[in-house]
Coordinates of C-alpha atoms and ligand atoms in Angstrom, one line a residue:
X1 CA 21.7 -16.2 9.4
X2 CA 19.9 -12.6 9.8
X3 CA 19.9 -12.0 14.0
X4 CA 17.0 -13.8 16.1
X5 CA 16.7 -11.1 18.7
X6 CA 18.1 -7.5 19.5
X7 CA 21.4 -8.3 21.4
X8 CA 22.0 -10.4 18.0
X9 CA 21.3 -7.7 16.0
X10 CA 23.4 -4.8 18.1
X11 CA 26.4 -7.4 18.7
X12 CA 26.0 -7.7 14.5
X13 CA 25.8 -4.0 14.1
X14 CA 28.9 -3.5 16.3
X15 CA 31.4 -6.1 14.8
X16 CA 30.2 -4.3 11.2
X17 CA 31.4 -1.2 12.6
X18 CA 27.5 0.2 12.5
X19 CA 26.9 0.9 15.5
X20 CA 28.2 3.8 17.9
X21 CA 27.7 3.9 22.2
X22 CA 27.1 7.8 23.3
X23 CA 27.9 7.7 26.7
X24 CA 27.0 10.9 27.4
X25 CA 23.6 12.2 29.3
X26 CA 21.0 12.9 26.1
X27 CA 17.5 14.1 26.7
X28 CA 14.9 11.9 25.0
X29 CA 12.7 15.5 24.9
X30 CA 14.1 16.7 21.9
X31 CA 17.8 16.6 21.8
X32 CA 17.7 12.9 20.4
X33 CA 15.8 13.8 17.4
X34 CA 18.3 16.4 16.9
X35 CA 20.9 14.0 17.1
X36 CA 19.3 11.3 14.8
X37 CA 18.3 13.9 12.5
X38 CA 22.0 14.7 11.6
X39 CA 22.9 11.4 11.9
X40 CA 20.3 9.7 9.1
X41 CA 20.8 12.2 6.7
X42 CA 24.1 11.7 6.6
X43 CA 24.3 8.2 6.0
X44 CA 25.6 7.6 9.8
X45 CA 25.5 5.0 12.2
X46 CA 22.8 3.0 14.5
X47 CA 23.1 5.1 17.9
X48 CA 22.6 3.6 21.5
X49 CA 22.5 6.4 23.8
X50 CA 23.4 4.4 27.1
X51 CA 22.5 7.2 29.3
X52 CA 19.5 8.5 28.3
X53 CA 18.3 11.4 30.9
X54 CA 15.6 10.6 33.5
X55 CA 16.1 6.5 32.5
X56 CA 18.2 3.8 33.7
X57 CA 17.3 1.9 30.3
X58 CA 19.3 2.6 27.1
X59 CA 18.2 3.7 23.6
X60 CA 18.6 2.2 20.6
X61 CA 17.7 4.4 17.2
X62 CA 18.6 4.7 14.1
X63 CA 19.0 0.2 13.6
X64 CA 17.2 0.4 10.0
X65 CA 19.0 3.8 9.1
X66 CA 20.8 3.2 5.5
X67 CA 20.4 0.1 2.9
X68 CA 23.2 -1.6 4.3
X69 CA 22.1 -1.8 7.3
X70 CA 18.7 -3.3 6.3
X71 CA 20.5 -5.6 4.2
X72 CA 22.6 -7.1 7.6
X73 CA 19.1 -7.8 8.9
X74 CA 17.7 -9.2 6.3
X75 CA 21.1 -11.3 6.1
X76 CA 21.6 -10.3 2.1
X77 CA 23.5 -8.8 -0.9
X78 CA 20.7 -6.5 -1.7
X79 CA 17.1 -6.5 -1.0
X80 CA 16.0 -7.2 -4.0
X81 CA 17.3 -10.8 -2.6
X82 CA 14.4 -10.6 -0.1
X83 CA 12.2 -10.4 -3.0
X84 CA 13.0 -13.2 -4.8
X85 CA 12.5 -15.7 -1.7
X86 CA 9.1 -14.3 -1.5
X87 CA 8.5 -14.6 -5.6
X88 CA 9.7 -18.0 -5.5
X89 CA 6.7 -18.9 -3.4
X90 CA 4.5 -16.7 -5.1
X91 CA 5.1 -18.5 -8.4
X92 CA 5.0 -21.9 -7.5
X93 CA 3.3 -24.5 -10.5
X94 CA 2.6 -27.6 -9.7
X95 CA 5.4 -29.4 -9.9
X96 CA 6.7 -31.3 -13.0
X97 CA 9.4 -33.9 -12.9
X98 CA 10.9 -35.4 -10.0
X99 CA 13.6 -32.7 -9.0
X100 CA 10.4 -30.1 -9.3
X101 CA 8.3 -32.0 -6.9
X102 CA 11.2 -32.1 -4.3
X103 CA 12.0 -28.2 -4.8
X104 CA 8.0 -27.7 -4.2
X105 CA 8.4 -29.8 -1.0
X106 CA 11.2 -28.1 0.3
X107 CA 9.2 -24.5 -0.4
X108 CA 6.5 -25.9 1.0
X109 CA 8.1 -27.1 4.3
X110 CA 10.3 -23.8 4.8
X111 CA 6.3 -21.9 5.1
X112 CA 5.6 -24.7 7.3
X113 CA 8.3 -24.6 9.7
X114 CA 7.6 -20.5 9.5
X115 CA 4.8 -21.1 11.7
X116 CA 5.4 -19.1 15.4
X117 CA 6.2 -21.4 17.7
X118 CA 4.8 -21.8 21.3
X119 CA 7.8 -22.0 24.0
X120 CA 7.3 -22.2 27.9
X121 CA 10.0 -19.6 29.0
X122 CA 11.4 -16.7 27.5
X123 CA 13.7 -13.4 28.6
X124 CA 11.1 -11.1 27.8
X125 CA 9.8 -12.6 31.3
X126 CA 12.5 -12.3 33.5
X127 CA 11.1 -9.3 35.1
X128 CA 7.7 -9.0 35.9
X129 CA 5.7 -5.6 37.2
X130 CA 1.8 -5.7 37.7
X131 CA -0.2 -3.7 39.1
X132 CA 1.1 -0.2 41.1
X133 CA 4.8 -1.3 39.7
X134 CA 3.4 -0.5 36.1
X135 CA 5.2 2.7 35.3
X136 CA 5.8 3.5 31.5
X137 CA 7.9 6.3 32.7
X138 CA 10.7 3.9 33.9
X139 CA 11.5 3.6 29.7
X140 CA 13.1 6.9 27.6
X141 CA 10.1 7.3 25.5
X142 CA 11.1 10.1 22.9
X143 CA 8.9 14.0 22.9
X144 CA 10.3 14.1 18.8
X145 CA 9.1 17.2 17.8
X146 CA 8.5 20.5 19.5
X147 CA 4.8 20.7 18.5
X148 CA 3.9 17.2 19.6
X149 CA 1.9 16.5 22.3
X150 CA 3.9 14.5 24.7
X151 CA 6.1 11.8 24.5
X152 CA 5.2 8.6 21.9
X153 CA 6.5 5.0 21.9
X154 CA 7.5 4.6 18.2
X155 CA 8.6 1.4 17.0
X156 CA 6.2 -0.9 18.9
X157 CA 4.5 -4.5 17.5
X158 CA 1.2 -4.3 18.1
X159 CA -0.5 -7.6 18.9
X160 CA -4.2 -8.5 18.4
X161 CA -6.7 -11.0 17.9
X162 CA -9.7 -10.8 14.8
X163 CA -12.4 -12.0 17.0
X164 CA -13.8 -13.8 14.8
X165 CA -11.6 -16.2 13.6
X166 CA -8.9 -15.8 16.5
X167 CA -6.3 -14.9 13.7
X168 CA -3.1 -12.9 15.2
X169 CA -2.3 -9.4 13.7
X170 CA 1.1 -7.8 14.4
X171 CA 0.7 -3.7 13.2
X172 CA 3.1 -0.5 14.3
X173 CA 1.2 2.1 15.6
X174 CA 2.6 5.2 17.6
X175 CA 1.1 5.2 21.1
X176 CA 0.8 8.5 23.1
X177 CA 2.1 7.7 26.9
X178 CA -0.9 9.1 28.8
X179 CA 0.2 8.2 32.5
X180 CA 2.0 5.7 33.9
X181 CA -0.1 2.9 32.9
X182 CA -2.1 4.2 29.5
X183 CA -1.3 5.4 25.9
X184 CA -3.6 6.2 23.1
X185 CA -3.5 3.5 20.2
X186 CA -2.9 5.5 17.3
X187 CA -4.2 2.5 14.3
X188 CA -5.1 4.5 11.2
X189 CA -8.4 3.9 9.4
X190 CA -7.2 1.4 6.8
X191 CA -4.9 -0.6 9.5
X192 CA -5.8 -4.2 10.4
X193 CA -5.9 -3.6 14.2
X194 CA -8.5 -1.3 13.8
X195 CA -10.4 -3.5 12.1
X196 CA -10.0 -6.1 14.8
X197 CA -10.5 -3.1 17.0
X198 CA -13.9 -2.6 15.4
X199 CA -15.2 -6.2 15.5
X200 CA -14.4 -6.8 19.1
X201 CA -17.4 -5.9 21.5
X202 CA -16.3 -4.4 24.7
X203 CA -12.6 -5.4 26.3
X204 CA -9.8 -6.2 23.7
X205 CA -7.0 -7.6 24.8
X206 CA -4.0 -6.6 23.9
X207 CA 0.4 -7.3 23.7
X208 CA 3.0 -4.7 22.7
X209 CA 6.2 -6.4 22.2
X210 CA 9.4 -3.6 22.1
X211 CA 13.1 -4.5 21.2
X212 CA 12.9 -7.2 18.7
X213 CA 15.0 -9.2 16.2
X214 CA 15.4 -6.6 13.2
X215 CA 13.1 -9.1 10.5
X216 CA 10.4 -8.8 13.3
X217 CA 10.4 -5.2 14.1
X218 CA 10.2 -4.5 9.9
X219 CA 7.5 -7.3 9.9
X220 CA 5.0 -5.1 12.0
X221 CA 5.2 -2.1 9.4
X222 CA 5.1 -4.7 6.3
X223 CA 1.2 -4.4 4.6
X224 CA 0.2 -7.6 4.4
X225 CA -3.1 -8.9 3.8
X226 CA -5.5 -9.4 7.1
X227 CA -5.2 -13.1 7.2
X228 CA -1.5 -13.0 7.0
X229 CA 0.3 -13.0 10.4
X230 CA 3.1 -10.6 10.4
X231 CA 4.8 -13.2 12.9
X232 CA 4.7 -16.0 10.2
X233 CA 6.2 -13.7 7.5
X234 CA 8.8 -12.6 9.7
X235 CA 10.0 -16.4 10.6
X236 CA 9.3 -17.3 6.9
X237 CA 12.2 -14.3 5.9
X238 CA 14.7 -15.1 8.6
X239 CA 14.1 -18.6 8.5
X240 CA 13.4 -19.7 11.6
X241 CA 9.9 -19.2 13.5
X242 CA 10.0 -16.2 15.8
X243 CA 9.8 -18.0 19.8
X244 CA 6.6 -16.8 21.4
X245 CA 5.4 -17.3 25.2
X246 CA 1.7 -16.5 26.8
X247 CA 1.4 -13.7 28.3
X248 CA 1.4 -13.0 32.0
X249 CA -1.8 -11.3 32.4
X250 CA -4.0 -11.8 28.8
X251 CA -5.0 -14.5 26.8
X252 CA -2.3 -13.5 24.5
X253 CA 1.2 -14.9 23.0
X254 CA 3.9 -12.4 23.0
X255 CA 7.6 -13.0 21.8
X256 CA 9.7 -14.5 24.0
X257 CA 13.1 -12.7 23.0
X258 CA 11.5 -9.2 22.8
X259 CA 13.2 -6.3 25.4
X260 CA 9.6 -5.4 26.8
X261 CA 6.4 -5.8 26.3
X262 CA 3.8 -4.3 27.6
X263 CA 0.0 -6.3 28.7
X264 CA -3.5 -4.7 28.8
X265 CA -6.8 -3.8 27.1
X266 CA -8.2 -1.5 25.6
X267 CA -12.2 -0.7 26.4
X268 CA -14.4 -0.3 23.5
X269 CA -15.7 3.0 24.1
X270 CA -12.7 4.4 25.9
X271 CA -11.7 7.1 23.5
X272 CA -9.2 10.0 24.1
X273 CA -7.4 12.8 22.0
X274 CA -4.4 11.5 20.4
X275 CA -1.9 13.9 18.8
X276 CA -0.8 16.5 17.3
X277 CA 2.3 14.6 16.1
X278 CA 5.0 15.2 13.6
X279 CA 4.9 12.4 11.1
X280 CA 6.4 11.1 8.1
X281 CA 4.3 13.8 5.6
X282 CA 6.5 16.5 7.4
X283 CA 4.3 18.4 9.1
X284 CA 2.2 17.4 12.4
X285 CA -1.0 15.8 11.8
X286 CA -3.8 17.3 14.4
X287 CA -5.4 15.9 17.7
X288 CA -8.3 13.0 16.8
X289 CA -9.8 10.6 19.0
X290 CA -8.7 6.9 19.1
X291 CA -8.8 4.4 21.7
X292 CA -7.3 4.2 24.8
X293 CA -4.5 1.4 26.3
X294 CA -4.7 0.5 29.7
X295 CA -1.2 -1.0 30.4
X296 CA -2.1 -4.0 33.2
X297 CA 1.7 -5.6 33.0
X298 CA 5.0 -4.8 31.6
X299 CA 7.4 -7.5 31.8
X300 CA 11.1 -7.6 30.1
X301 CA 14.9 -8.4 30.4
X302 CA 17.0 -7.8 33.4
X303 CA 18.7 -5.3 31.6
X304 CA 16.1 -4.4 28.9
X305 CA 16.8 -1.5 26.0
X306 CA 14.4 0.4 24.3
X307 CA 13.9 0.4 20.7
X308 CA 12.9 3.8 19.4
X309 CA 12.7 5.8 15.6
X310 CA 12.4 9.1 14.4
X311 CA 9.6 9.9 12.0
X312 CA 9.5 13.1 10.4
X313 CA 10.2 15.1 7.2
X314 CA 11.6 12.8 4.4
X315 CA 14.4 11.4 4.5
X316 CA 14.2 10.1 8.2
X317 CA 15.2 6.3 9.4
X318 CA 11.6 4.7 8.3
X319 CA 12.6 5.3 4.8
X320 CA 14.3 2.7 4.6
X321 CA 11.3 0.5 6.0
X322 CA 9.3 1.7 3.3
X323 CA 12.1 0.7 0.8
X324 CA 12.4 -2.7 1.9
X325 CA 8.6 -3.3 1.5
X326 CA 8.7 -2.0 -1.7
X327 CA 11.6 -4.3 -2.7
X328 CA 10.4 -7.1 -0.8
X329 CA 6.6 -6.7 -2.3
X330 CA 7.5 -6.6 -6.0
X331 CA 6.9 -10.0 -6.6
X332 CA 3.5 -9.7 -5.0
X333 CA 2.3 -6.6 -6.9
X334 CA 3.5 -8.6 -10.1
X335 CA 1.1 -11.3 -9.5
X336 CA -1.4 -10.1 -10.0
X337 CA -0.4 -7.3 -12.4
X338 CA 2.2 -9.1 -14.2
X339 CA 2.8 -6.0 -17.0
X340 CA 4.7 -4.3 -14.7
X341 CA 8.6 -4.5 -14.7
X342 CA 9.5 -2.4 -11.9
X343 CA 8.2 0.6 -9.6
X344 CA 9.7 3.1 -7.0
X345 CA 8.4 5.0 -4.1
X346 CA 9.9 7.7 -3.8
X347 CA 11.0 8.7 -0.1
X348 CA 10.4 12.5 -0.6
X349 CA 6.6 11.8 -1.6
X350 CA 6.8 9.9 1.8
X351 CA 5.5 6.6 0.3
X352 CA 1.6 7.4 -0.5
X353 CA 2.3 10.6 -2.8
X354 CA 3.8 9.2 -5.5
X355 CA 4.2 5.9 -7.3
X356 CA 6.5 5.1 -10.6
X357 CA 6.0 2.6 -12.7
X358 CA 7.6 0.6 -15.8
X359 CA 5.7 -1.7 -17.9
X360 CA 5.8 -3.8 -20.6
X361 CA 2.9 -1.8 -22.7
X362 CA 1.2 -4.5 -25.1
X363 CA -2.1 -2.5 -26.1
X364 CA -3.6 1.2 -26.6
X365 CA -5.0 2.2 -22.8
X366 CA -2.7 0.1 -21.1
X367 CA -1.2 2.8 -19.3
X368 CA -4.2 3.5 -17.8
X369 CA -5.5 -0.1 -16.9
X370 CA -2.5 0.2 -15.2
X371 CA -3.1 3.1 -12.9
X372 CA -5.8 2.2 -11.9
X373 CA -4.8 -1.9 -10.6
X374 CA -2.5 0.4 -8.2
X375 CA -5.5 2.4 -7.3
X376 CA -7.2 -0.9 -6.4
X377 CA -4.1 -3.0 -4.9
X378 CA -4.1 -3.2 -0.8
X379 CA -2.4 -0.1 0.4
X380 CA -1.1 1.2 -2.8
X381 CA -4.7 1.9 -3.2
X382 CA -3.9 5.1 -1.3
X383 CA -1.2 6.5 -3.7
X384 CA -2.4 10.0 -5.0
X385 CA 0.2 10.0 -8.0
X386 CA 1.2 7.0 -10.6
X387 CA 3.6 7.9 -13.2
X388 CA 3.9 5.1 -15.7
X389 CA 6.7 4.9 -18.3
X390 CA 8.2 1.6 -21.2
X391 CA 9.6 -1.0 -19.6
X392 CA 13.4 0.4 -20.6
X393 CA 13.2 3.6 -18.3
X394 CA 15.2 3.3 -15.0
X395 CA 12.0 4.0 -12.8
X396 CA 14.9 4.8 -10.1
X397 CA 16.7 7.0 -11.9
X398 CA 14.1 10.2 -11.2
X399 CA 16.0 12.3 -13.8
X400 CA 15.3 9.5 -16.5
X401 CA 11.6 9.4 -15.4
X402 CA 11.2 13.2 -15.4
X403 CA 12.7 13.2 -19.5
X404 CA 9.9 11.1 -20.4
X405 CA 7.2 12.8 -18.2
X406 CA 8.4 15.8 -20.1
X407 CA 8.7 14.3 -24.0
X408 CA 6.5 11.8 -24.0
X409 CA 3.1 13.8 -22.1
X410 CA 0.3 15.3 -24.1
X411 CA -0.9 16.8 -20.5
X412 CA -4.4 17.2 -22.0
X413 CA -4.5 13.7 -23.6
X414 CA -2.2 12.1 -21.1
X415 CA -3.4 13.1 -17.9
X416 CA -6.2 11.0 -15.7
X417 CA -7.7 12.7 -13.0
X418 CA -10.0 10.4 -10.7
X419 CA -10.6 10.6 -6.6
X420 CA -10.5 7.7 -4.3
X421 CA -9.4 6.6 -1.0
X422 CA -6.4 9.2 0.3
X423 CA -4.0 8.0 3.3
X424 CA -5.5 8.8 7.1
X425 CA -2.9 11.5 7.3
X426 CA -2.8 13.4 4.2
X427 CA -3.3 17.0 5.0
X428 CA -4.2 18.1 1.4
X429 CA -7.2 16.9 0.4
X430 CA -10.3 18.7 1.4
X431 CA -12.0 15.9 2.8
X432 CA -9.8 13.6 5.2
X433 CA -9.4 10.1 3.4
X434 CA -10.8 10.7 0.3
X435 CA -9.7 13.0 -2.1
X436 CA -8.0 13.6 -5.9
X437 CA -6.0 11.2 -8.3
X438 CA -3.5 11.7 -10.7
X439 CA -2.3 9.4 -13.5
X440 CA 0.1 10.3 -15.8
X441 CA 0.9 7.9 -18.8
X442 CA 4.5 9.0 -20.0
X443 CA 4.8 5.8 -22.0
X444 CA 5.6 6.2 -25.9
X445 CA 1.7 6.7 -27.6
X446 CA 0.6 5.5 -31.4
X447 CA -2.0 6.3 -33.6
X448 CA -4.0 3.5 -32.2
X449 CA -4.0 6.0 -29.0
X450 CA -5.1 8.9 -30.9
X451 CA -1.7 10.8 -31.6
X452 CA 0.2 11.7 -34.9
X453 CA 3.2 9.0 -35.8
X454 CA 5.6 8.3 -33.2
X455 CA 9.1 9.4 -33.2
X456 CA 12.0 7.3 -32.9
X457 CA 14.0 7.7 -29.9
X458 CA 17.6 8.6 -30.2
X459 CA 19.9 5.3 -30.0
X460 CA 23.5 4.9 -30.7
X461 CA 24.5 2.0 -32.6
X462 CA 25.7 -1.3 -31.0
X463 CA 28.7 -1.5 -33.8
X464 CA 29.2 2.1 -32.9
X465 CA 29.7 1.5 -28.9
X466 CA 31.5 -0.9 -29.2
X467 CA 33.8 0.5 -31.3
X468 CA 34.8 3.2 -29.0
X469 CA 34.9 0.9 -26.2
X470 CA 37.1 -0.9 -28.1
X471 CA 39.8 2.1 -28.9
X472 CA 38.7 3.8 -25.5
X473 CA 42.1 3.8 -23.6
X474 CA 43.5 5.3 -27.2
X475 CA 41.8 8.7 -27.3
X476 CA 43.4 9.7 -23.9
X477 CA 40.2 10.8 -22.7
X478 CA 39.5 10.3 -19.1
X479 CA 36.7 7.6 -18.0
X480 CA 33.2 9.2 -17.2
X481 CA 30.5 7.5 -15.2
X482 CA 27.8 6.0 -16.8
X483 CA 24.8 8.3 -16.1
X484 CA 21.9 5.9 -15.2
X485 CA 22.5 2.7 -13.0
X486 CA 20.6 -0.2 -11.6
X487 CA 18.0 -0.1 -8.9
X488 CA 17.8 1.5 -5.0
X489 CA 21.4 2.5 -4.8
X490 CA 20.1 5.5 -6.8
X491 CA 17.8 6.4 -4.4
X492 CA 20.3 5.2 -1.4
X493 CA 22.7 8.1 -2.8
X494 CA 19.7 10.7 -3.2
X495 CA 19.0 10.2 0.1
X496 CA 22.2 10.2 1.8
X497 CA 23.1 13.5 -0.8
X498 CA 20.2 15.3 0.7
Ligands
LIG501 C1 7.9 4.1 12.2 C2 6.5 3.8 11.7 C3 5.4 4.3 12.4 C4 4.1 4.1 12.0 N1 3.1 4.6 12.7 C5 1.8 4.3 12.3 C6 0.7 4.8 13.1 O1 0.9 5.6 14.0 N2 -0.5 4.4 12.7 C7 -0.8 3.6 11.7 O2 -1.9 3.3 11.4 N3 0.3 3.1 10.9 C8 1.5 3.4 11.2 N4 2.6 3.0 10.5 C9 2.3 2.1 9.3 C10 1.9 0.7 9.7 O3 2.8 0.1 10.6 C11 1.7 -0.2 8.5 O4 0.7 0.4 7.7 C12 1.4 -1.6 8.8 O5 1.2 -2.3 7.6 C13 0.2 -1.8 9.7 O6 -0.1 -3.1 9.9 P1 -1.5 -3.7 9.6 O7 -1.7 -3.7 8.1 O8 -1.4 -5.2 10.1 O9 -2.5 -2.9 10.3 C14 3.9 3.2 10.9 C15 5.0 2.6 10.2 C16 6.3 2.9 10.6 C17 7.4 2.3 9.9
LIG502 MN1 -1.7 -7.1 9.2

């Protein structure tokens, strides 16, 4: 059963030997990201600095930073596991058959009874502050990076309301601490809480909830669509609904089991300069306007932590965020392109760069019809590079990929170039948000595509293999590893190597 709140998830993290106290005085200016820094790229453990300087409340980092990790909070083998819950619902038929119609039921029921659930008490009450006792400075909110322009909250769920039909979103966006009782609201142009943002008219109300079960926390990042409450999915993963209380001082529900959360508004027309930040494209994106957060109430535990994370030049801890969503959404992008077999994201092209994928290629242009569904599919839309390769190619295994991008390409015949919608913080397009495309079709071509006779790729026999692993232990010669193997823990050892 994955964890239903933070203790859960540290007390889980601790008995699995993931987890290490520092007990000594660290700075949250600076020094922490030092420290995380080391400690992600080398594969190491969830930190919870217990003495951070100028706070009496304790900092948790680095909870999502490997896949094993993300695999205790998501209570599986692998997270491809995740996946296939999610698939199962995707590709539900109507039923057939008796034993069908009950399995339907029972799928049915589990997205029922994933429905948030309203409770009258919860711990994220048990202190409350209002008014002059608002004070975000009381938390260790991290300065990350020596260019950025003040300390950032980083891992917080965003909660807000779609006028309009009063659905919740949940959405992570950094927020700049302005004062004691403001921050900026940092929601990127193609983010549902801007949007929500955009069709309120004056005063928007709105919850920040800090310190939450692990499934929760990811749920925020997750790109769902609009009408999708990232609350829902999040109880629909862990299997239970996630507890959820009003709020003290807004019309809104917050969860009951988070550390903190913070209360307030923002006013329509209340704009500041946000930034310049170091973010996950590795280098700092500059100072824009976005809207500011007037902090009303902060209530949490009696002896609250702070969540935080480290963003910054691949590989950093959100990686592995951004794995899990692409694991976790492989079902989804299959619905509605079914063709494709698999795809990766790599973590040095920091998500939106770069985007490669196997399919099963049935007609001449299919490639490129292709490229361009991931041009048009939610937030993939904003990948600038799609590789495509045959079904068989490991699209994990980036030395496989590159042989075929090198054999198999006629750059002159194989190459799209297009422009389209770019991701808020891309830095290399001339325009921001819009901007160049490339497609590159490494699958094997035919004469129906316009090229000479295809070769035949180099294959050893079957008979041949098995032969020799037959008489292996005879030659005396010692055991090699297999070059190529299955799925993420290629990347996972890329990014630990690094
Ligand atoms: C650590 C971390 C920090 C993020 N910071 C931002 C941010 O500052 N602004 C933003 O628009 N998206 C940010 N994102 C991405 C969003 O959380 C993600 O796009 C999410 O789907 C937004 O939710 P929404 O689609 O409901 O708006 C961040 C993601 C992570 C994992
Ligand atoms: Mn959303």
């Amino acid at each position: 059963m994955p964890a239903r709140d933070l203790r859960e998830w540290i007390a889980l993290l601790e008995r699995e030997g993931e987890l290490v106290r520092v007990g000594a005085e660290v700075d949250p200016h600076l020094e922490v990201t030092e420290i995380v820094d080391r400690t992600v790229r080398a594969g190491g453990p969830a930190l919870l600095f217990e003495h951070p300087k100028g706070s009496a409340t304790p900092l948790l980092v680095n909870q999502f930073g490997t896949e094993r990790r993300m695999c205790l909070a998501f209570g599986v083998e692998q997270l491809d596991d995740v996946a296939t819950k999610l698939g199962d619902i995707l590709e539900m038929q109507p039923p057939e058959g008796l034993v069908a119609k009950v399995r339907g039921l029972r799928t049915l029921k589990s997205i029922a009874d994933s429905r948030p659930k309203l409770v009258k008490r919860g711990v994220s009450q048990e202190v409350v502050l209002k008014g002059d006792d608002v004070d975000l400075g009381r938390f260790p909110v991290q300065t990350c990076w020596p260019g950025d322009a003040g300390p950032f909250i980083t891992l917080p769920a965003v909660i807000t309301r779609d006028p309009r039909t009063g659905q919740r979103n949940v959405g992570m966006y950094r927020m700049q601490v302005l004062g004691p009782r403001s921050t900026a609201m940092h929601w990127q142009i193609h983010k549902d809480g801007r949007a929500d943002y955009l069709f309120t008219e004056g005063r928007m109300e709105i919850a920040v909830a800090l310190g939450l079960d692990p499934i929760s926390a990811y749920s925020a990042s997750a790109p769902l669509p609009k009408h999708i409450d990232e609350f829902m999915f999040a109880g629909f993963l862990r299997d239970s609904p996630i507890e959820l209380v009003k709020g003290v001082s807004i019309d809104l529900e917050v969860p009951a089991d988070a550390e903190i959360v913070l209360e307030g508004y923002i006013d329509k027309n209340d704009l500041t300069s946000e930034g310049p930040f170091g973010d996950h494209t590795g280098f700092y994106t500059p100072a824009e306007q976005f809207p500011v957060f007037n902090v009303t109430a902060i209530t949490m535990r009696k002896d609250a932590i702070y969540p935080s994370i480290v963003v910054g030049k691949p590989p950093q801890e959100d990686a592995w965020l951004g794995k899990a969503t692409e694991r976790i959404f492989l079902p989804a992008v299959q619905m509605t392109v079914p063709e494709i077999v698999d795809y990766d994201l790599p973590v040095a092209g920091a998500f939106h760069n770069l985007a490669i994928v196997s399919i099963r290629k049935a007609f001449p242009g299919h490639a490129r019809k292709v490229m361009h569904a991931i041009w048009g599919l939610g937030m993939l839309s904003l990948t600038k590079g799609v590789v495509i390769v045959d079904q068989h190619v490991d699209v994990h295994d980036y030395e496989q990929v590159m042989f075929y991008v090198g054999a198999n390409v006629d750059p002159k015949r194989d190459v799209v170039i297009t422009e389209g919608p770019l991701d808020h913080l891309d830095h290399a397009p001339t325009l921001q948000f819009m901007g160049g495309k490339i497609g590159i079709d490494a699958t094997a071509k035919g004469p129906a595509e316009g090229t000479r006779e295809w070769p035949t790729e180099i294959e050893m026999s079957d008979e041949v293999r098995d032969l020799v692993d037959r008489r292996w232990a005879e030659y005396g010669v010692p055991t090699v590893p297999p070059t190529s193997n299955g799925g993420i823990r290629q990347s996972s050892r890329r990014l630990s190597r690094r």
